[in-house]
Short mmCIF file of C-alpha atoms (C1' of nucleotides) in Angstrom, two decimals:
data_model
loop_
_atom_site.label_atom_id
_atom_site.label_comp_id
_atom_site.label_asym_id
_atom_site.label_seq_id
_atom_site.Cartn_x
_atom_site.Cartn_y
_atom_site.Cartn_z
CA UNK C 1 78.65 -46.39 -151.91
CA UNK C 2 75.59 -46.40 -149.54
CA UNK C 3 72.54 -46.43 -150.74
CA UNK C 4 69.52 -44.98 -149.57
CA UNK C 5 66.06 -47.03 -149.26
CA UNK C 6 62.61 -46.02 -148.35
CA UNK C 7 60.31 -47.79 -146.95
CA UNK C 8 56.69 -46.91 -146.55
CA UNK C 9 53.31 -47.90 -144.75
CA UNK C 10 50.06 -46.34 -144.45
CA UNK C 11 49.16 -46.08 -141.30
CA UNK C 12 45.90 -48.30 -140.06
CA UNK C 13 45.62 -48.60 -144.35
CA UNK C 14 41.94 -49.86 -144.75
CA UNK C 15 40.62 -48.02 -141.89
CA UNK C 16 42.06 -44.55 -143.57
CA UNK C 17 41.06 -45.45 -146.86
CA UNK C 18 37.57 -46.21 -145.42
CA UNK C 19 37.67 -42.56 -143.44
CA UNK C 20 39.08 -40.61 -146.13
CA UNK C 21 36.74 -42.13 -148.88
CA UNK C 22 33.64 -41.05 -146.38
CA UNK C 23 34.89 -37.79 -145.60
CA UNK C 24 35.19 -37.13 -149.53
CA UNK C 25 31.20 -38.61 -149.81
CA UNK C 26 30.57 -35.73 -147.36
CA UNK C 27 30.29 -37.61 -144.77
CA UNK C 28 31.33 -35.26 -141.35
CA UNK C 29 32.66 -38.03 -138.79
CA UNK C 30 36.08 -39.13 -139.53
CA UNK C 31 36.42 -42.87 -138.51
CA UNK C 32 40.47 -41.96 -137.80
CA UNK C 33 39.14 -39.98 -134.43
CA UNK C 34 37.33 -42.25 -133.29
CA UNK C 35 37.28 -46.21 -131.40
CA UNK C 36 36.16 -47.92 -135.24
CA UNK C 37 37.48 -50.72 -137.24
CA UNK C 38 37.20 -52.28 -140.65
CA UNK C 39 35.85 -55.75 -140.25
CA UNK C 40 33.73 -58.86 -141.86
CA UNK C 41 30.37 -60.03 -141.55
CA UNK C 42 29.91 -62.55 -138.31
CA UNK C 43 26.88 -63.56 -140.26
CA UNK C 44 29.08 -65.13 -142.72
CA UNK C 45 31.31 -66.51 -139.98
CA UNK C 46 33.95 -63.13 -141.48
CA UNK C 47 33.83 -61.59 -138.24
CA UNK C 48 37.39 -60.64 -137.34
CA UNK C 49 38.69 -56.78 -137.03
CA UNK C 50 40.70 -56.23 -140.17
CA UNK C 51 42.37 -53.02 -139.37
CA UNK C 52 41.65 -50.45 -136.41
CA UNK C 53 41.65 -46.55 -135.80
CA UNK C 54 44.57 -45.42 -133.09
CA UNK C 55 41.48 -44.93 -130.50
CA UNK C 56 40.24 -48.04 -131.15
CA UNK C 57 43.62 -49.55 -130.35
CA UNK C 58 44.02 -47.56 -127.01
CA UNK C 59 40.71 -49.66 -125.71
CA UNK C 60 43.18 -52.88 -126.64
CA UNK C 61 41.18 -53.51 -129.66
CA UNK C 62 43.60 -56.08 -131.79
CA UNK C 63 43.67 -56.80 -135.59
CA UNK C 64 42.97 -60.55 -136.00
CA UNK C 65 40.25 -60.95 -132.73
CA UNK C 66 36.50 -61.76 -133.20
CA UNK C 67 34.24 -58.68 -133.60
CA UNK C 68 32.59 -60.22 -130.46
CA UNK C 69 35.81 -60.08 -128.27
CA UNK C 70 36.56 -56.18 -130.06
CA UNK C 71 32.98 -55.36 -128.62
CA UNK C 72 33.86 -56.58 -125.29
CA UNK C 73 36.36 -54.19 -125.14
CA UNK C 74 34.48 -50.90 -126.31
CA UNK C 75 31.02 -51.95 -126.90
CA UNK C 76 30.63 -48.20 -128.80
CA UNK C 77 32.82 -49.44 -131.39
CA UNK C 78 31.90 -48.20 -134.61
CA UNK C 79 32.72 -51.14 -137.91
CA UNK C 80 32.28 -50.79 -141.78
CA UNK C 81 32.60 -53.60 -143.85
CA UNK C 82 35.99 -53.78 -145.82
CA UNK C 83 35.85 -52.47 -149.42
CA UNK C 84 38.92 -53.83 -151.60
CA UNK C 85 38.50 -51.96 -154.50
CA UNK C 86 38.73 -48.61 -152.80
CA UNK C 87 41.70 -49.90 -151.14
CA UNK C 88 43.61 -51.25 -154.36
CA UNK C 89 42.54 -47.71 -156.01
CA UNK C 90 44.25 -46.01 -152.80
CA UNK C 91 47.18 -47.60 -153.46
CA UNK C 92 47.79 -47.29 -157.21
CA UNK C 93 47.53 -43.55 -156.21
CA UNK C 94 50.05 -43.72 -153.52
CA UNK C 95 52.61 -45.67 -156.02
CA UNK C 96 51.77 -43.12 -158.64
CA UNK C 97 53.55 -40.61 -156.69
CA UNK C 98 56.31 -43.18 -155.33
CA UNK C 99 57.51 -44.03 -159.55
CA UNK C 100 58.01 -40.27 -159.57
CA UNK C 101 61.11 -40.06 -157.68
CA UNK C 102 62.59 -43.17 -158.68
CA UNK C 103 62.32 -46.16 -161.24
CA UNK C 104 62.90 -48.76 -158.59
CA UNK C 105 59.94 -48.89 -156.63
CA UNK C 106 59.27 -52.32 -155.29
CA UNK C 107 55.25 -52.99 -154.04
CA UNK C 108 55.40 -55.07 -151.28
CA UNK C 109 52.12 -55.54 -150.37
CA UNK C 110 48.77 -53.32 -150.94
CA UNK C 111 49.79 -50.78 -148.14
CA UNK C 112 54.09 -51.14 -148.50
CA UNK C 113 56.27 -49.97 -150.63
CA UNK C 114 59.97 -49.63 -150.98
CA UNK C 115 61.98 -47.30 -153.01
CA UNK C 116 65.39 -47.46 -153.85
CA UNK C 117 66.89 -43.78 -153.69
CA UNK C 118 69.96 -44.25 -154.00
CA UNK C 119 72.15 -42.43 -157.03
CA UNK C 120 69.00 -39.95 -157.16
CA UNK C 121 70.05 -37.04 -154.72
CA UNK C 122 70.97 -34.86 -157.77
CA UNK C 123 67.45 -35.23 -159.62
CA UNK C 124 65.52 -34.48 -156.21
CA UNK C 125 67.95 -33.68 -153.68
CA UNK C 126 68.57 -34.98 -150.09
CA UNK C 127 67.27 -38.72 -149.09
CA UNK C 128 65.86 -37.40 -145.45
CA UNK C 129 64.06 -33.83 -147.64
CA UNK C 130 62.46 -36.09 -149.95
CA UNK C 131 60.92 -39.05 -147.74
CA UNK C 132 59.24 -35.93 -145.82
CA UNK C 133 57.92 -34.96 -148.77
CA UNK C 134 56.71 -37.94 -150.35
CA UNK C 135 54.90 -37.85 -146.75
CA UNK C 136 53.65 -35.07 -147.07
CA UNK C 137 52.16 -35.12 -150.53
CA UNK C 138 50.32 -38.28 -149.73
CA UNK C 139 48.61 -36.53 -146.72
CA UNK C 140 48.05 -33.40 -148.77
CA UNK C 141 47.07 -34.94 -152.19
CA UNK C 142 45.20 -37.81 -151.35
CA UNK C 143 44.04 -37.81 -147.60
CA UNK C 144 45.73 -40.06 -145.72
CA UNK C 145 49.29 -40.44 -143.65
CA UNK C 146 51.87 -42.83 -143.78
CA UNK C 147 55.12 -43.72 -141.98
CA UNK C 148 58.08 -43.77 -143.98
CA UNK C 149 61.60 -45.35 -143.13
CA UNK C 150 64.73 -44.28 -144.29
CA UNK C 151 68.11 -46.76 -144.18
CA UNK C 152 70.75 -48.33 -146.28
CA UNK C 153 68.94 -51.82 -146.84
CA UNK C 154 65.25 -53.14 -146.99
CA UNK C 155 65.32 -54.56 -143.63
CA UNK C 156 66.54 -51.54 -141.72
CA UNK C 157 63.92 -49.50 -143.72
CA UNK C 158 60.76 -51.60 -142.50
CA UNK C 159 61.55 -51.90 -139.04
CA UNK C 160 62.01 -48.09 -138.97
CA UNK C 161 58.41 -46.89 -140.41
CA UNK C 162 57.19 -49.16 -137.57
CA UNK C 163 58.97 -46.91 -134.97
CA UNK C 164 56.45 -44.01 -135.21
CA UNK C 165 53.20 -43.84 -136.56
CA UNK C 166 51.40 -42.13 -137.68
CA UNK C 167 52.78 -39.58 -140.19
CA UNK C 168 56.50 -39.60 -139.79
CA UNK C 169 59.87 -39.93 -141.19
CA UNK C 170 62.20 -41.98 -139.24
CA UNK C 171 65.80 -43.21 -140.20
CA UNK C 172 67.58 -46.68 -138.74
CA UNK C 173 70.95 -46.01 -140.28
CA UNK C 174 73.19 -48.88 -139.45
CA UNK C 175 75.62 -46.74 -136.30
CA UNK C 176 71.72 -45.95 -134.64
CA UNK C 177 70.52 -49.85 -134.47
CA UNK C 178 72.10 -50.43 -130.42
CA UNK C 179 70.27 -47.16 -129.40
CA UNK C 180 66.85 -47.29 -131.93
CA UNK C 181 66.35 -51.29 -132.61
CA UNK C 182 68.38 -53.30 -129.95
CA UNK C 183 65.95 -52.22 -126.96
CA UNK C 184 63.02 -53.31 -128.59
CA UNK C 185 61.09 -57.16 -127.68
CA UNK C 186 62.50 -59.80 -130.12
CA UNK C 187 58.81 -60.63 -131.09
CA UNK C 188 59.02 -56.53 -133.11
CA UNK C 189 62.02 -58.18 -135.25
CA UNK C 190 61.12 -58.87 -139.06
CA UNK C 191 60.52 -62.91 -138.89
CA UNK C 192 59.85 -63.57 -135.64
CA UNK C 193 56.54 -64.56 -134.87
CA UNK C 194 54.63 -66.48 -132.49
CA UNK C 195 56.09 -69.71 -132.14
CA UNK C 196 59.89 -68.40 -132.36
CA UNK C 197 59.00 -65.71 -129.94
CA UNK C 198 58.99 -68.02 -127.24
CA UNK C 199 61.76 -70.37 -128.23
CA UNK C 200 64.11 -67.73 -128.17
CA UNK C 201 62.94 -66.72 -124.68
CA UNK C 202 63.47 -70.09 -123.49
CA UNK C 203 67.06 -68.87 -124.51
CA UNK C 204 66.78 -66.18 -122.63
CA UNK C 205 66.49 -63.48 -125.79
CA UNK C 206 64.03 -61.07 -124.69
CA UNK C 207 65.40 -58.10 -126.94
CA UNK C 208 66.37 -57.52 -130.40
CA UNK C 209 69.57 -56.89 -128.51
CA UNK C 210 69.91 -60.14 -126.89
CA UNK C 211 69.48 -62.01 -130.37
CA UNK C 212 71.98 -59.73 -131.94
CA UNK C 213 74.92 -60.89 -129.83
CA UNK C 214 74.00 -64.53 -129.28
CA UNK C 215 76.52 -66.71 -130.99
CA UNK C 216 74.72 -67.78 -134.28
CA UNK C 217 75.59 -71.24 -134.08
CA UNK C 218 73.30 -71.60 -131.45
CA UNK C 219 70.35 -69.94 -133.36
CA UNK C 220 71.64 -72.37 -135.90
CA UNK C 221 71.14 -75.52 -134.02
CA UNK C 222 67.75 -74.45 -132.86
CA UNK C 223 66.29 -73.14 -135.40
CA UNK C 224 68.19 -74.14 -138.55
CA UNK C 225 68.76 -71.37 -141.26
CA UNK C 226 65.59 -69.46 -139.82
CA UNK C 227 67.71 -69.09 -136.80
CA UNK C 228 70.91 -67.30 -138.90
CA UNK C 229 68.22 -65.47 -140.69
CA UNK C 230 67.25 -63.56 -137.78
CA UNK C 231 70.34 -63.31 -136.20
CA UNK C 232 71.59 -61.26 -139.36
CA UNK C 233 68.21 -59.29 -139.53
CA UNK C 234 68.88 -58.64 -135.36
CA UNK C 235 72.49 -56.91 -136.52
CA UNK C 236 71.42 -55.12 -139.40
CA UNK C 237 72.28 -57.58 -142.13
CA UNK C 238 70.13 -57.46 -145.08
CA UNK C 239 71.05 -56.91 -148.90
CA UNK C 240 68.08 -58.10 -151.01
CA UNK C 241 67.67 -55.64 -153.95
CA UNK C 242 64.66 -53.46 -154.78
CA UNK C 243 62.84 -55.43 -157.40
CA UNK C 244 61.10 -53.20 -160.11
CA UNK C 245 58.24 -54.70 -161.47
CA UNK C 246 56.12 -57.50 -160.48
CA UNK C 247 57.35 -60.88 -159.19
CA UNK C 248 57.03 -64.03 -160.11
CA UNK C 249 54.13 -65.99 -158.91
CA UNK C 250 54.68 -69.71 -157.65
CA UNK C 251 50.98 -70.23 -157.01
CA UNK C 252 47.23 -69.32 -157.11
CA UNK C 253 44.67 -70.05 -154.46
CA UNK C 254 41.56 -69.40 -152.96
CA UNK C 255 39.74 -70.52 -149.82
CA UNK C 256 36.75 -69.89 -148.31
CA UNK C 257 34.71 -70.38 -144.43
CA UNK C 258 31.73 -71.74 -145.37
CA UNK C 259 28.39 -68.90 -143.86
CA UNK C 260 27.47 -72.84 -142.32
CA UNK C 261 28.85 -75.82 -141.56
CA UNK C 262 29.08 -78.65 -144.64
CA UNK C 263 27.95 -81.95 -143.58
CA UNK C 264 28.02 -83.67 -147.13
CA UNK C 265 30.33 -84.69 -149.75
CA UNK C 266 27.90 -83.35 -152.15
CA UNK C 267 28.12 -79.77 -150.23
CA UNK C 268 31.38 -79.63 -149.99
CA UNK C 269 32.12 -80.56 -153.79
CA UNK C 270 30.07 -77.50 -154.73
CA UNK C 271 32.18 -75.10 -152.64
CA UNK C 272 35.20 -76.80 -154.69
CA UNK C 273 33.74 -76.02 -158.06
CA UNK C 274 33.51 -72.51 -156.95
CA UNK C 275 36.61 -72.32 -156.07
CA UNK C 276 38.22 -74.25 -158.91
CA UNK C 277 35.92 -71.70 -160.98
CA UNK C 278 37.72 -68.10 -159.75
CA UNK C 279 41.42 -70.37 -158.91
CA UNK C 280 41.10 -71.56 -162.31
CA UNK C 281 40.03 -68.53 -163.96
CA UNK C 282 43.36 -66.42 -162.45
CA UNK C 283 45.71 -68.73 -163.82
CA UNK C 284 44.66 -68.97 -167.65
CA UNK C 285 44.34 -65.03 -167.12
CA UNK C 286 48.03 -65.31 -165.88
CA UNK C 287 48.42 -67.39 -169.06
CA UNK C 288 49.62 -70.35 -167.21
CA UNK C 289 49.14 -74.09 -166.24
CA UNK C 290 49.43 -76.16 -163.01
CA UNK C 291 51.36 -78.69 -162.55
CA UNK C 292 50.35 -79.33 -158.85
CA UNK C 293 46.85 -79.14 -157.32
CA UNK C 294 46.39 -79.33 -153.48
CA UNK C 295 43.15 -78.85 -151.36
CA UNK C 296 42.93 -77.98 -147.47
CA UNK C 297 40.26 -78.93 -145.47
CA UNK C 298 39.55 -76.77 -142.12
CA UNK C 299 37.21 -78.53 -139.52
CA UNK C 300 34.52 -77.24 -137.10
CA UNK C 301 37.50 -77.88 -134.58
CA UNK C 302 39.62 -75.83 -136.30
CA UNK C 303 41.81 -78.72 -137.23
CA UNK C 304 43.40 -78.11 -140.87
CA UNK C 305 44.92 -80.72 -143.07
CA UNK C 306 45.62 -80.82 -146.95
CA UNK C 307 46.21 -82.97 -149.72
CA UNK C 308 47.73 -82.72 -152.58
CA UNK C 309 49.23 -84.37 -156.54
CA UNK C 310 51.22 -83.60 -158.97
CA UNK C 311 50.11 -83.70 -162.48
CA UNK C 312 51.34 -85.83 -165.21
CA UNK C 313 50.24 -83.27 -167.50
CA UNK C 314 50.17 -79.58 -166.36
CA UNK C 315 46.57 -78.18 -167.48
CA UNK C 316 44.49 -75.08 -167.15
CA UNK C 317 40.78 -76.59 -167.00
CA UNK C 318 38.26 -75.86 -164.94
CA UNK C 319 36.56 -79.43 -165.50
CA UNK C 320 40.15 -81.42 -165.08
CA UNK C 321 41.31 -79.07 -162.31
CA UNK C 322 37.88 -79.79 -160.00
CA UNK C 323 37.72 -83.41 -160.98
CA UNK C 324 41.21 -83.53 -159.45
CA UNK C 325 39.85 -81.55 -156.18
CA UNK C 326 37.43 -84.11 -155.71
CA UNK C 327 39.32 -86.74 -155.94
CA UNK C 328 41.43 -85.58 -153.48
CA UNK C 329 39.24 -84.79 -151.49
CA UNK C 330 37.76 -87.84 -151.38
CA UNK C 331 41.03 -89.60 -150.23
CA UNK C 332 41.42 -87.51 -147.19
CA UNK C 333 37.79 -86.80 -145.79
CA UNK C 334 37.29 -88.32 -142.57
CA UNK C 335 33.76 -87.08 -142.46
CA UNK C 336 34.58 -84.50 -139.71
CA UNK C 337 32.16 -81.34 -140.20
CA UNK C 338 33.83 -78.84 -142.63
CA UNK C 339 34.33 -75.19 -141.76
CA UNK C 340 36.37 -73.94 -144.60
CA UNK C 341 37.94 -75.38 -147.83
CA UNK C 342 40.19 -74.41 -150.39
CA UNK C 343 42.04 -74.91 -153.86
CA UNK C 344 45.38 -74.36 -154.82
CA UNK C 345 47.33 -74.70 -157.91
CA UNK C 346 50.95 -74.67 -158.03
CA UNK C 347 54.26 -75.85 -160.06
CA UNK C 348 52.91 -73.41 -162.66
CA UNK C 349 54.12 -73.81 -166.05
CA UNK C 350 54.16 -70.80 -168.51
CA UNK C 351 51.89 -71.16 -171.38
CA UNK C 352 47.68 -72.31 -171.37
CA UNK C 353 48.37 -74.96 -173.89
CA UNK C 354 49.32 -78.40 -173.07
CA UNK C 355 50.53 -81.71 -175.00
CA UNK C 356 48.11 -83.83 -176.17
CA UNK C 357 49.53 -87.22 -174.86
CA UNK C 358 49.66 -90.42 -177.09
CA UNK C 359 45.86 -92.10 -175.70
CA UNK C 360 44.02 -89.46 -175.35
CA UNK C 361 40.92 -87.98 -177.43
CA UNK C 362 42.09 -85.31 -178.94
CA UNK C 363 38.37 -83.50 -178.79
CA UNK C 364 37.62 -83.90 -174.76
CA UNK C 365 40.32 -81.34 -173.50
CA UNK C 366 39.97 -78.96 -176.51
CA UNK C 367 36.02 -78.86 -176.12
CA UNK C 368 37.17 -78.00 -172.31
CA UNK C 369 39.45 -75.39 -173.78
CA UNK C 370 37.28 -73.93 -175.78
CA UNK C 371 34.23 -73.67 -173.56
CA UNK C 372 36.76 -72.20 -170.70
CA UNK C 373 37.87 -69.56 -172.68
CA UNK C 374 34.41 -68.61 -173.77
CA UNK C 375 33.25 -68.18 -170.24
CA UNK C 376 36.04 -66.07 -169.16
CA UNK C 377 35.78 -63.91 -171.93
CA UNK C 378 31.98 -63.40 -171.16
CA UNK C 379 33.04 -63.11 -167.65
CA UNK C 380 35.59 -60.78 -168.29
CA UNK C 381 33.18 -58.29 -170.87
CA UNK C 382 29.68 -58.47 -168.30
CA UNK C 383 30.39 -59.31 -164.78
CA UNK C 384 32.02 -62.68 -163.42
CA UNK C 385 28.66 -63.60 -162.45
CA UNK C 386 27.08 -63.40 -165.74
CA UNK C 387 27.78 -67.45 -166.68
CA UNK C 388 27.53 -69.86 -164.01
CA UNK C 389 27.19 -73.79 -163.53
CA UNK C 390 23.61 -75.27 -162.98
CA UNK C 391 24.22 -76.97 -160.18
CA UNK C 392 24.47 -73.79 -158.36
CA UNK C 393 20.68 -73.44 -158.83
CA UNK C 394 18.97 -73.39 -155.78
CA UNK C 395 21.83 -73.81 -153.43
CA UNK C 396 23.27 -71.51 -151.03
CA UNK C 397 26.72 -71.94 -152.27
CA UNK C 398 27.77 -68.76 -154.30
CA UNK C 399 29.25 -69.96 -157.79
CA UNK C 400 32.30 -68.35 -157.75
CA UNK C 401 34.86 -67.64 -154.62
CA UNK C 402 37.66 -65.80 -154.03
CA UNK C 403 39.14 -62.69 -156.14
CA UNK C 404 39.40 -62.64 -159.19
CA UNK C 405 42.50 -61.84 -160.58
CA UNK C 406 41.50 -58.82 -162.35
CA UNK C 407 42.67 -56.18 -159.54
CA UNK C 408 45.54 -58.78 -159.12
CA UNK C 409 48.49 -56.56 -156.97
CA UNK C 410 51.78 -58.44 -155.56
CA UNK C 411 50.99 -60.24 -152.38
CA UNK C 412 52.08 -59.68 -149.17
CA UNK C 413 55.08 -62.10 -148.08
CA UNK C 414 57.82 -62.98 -146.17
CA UNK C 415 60.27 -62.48 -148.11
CA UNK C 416 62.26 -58.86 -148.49
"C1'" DT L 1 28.18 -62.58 -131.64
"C1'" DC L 2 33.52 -67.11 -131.84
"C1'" DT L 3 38.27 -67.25 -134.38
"C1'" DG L 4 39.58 -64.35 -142.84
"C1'" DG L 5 42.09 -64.85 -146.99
"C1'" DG L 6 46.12 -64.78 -149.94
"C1'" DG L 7 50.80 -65.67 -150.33
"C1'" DT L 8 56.19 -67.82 -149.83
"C1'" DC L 9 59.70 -70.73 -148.05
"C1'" DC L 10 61.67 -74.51 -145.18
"C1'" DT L 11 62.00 -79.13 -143.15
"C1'" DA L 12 61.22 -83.95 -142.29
"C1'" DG L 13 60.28 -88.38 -143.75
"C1'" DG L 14 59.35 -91.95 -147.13
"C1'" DA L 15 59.88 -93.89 -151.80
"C1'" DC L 16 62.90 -95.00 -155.20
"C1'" DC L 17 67.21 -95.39 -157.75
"C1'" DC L 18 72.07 -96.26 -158.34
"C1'" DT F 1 74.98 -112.31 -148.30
"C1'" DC F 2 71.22 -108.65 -144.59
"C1'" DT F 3 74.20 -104.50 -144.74
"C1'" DG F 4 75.51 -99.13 -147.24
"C1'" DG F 5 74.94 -94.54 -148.39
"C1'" DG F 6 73.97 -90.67 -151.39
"C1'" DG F 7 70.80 -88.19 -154.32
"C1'" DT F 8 66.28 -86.79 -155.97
"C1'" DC F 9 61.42 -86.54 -155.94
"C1'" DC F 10 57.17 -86.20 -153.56
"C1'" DT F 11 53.97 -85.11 -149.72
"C1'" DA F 12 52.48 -83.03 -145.35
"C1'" DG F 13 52.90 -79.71 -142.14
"C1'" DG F 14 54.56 -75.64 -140.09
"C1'" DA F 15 56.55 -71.03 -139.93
"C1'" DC F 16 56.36 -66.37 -141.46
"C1'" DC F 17 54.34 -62.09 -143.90
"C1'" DC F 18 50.30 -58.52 -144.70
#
DNA sequence: TCTGGGGTCCTAGGACCC
DNA sequence: TCTGGGGTCCTAGGACCC
């Protein structure tokens, strides 16, 4: 039997959240009518245009660009700084809604969701009735629109809510892709980005269409099982199940551009510790430990390289994991001037505790332990700022970076 | 007033072992 | 005697997503 799968994005998400959360504070402009954008601080070296309003996006205003190019375009632009805890409390409410007409609802990033209807007609009646009105009670019941797509699989479903926008239902059933998806430029297709873009045009694919009926062994041999991936997404193919609940994670990072450029080792080892602090933090909350720890290094040039080992002995300390950092760190650093730098653990084993091995002191890694678990509980009760490391003192360097896993929601990724 | 941050998966090449 | 090949592990880099 078919089945029948919803897919659903809020239109422009953090620049809605942003207008609806003002209108609600009484505010009487709403940012949706008007050339605006959510975006960071240039100050901080933040400054690119997270999300736009449709105005905005009629002046050519593009998600990604520099505030500075944005304001080239429509110098009257209006910007708010982003606000993530609005925007994670926006979408708990919008998934509220989702779980009540089915128990398969998938999160697939903070502003998409998918829903598997299928086998639920007789509790709530018609697929095409009820994506209208989960539609329409977001709009109604919490203030902003979405798009919603209606097919048979996942992929179908996602490249439909990106046919019309904003507020509207749209199906791709599997007999409409020729006439809704094959016209479209290959670049709209799920997985193809902007270095595949132009190898397939080099091929002569300049539609959805053209990949569709281009013999997959030649997507094959050019772009190895990338190239059969797209070729199935091009006719339709896709059969990935809707995943209740969270998924597993593989990994835990954070990263950071530095408000100024870093010069020093001694500088740049500080903006580790921070990072090890809140990376290091989120995975003993997750109740895990790393067996991998890698580091990237972005330069004033924008040239980005990382490093990386794998552990002996998986471990969850904030002391073991930074002394790792900067060691490897130190093997790659060519001196260049550092924008940016980040942490990353992965190979994450389940569990906080580790084996003691055979030569070590028993009491170093436990007095770790212990004083780790102290400082996220403390951390946890007050605010994450409430402990920090000395050396901090009288630098610019913040102690901690990154989230914190606290509002933790399944990230965004490629995968369906 | 220059270009964010957080993820996942795939591939290529070298080391090492049998 | 200087020629093998397969398998696995590890690292770096690149591609994609939101």
């Amino acid at each position: 039997m078919m089945k029948a799968i919803f897919h659903i994005d809020v239109n422009s998400a953090y620049l809605s959240w942003e207008a609806k959360d003002r209108l609600e504070k009484g505010e009487t402009l709403d940012l949706r009518t008007v050339p605006s954008a959510v975006g960071g601080d240039p100050k901080k070296r933040h400054g690119i245009i997270l999300a736009k309003s449709l105005p905005a996006k009629k002046y050519g205003i593009k998600t990604g660009e520099s505030l500075p190019e944005a304001f080239n375009k429509y110098p009257g632009l209006i910007v708010v700084p982003p606000n993530y805890g609005l925007y994670m409390q926006c979408s708990h409410q919008m998934n509220e809604i989702f779980n009540q007409y089915s128990p398969l609802v998938q999160r697939y990033s903070v502003d998409e969701s998918f829903i598997d209807y299928s086998n639920m007609e007789h509790l709530f009646g018609d697929p095409l009735k009820v994506a209208h009105e989960i539609k329409d009670r977001i709009k109604n019941e919490l203030g902003f629109t979405v798009s919603v797509g209606v097919s048979t699989n996942k992929l179908l479903a996602k490249m439909a809510s990106d046919l019309k926008k904003p507020d509207a239902v749209v199906t791709l059933y599997p007999e409409e892709i020729p006439e809704k998806m094959w016209p479209l430029p290959v670049g709209d297709l799920f997985m193809v980005g902007r270095r595949t873009k132009p190898k397939l045009e080099n091929l002569n694919i300049e539609t959805i269409g053209d990949l569709a009926n281009t013999e997959v062994e030649l997507l094959r041999n050019v772009l190895k099982s990338h190239g059969v991936q797209i070729w199935n997404y091009a006719n339709g193919i896709e059969n990935s199940e809707v995943s209740g609940g969270p998924r597993e994670v593989k990994g835990i990072g954070n990263s950071t551009t530095i408000p100024y450029d870093v010069h020093t080792k001694e500088e740049a080892y500080l903006v580790l510790l921070s990072l090890t602090e809140t990376v290091a933090m989120r995975l003993r909350a997750g109740g895990f430990s790393a067996g991998l720890v890698s580091i990237g290094i972005k330069t004033s040039s924008f040239f980005y390289y990382s490093h990386q080992r794998k552990l002996e002995i998986a471990t969850d300390s904030t002391q073991e994991l930074y002394e790792i950092a900067k060691e490897l760190f130190e093997e790659v650093w060519a001196g260049e001037v550092i924008r940016h730098l980040g942490v990353r653990v992965s190979d994450l084993k389940e569990g906080g505790m580790r084996q003691l091995t055979l030569f070590e002191e028993a009491g170093e890694y436990q007095r770790h332990q212990r004083i780790d678990r102290t400082i996220d509980a403390l951390r946890l009760r007050y605010e994450p700022t409430c402990v920090f490391r000395g050396c901090f003192a009288n630098t610019k360097i913040k102690p901690l970076q990154g989230g914190v896993g606290e509002e933790d929601y399944p990230m965004m990724s490629s995968l369906l």
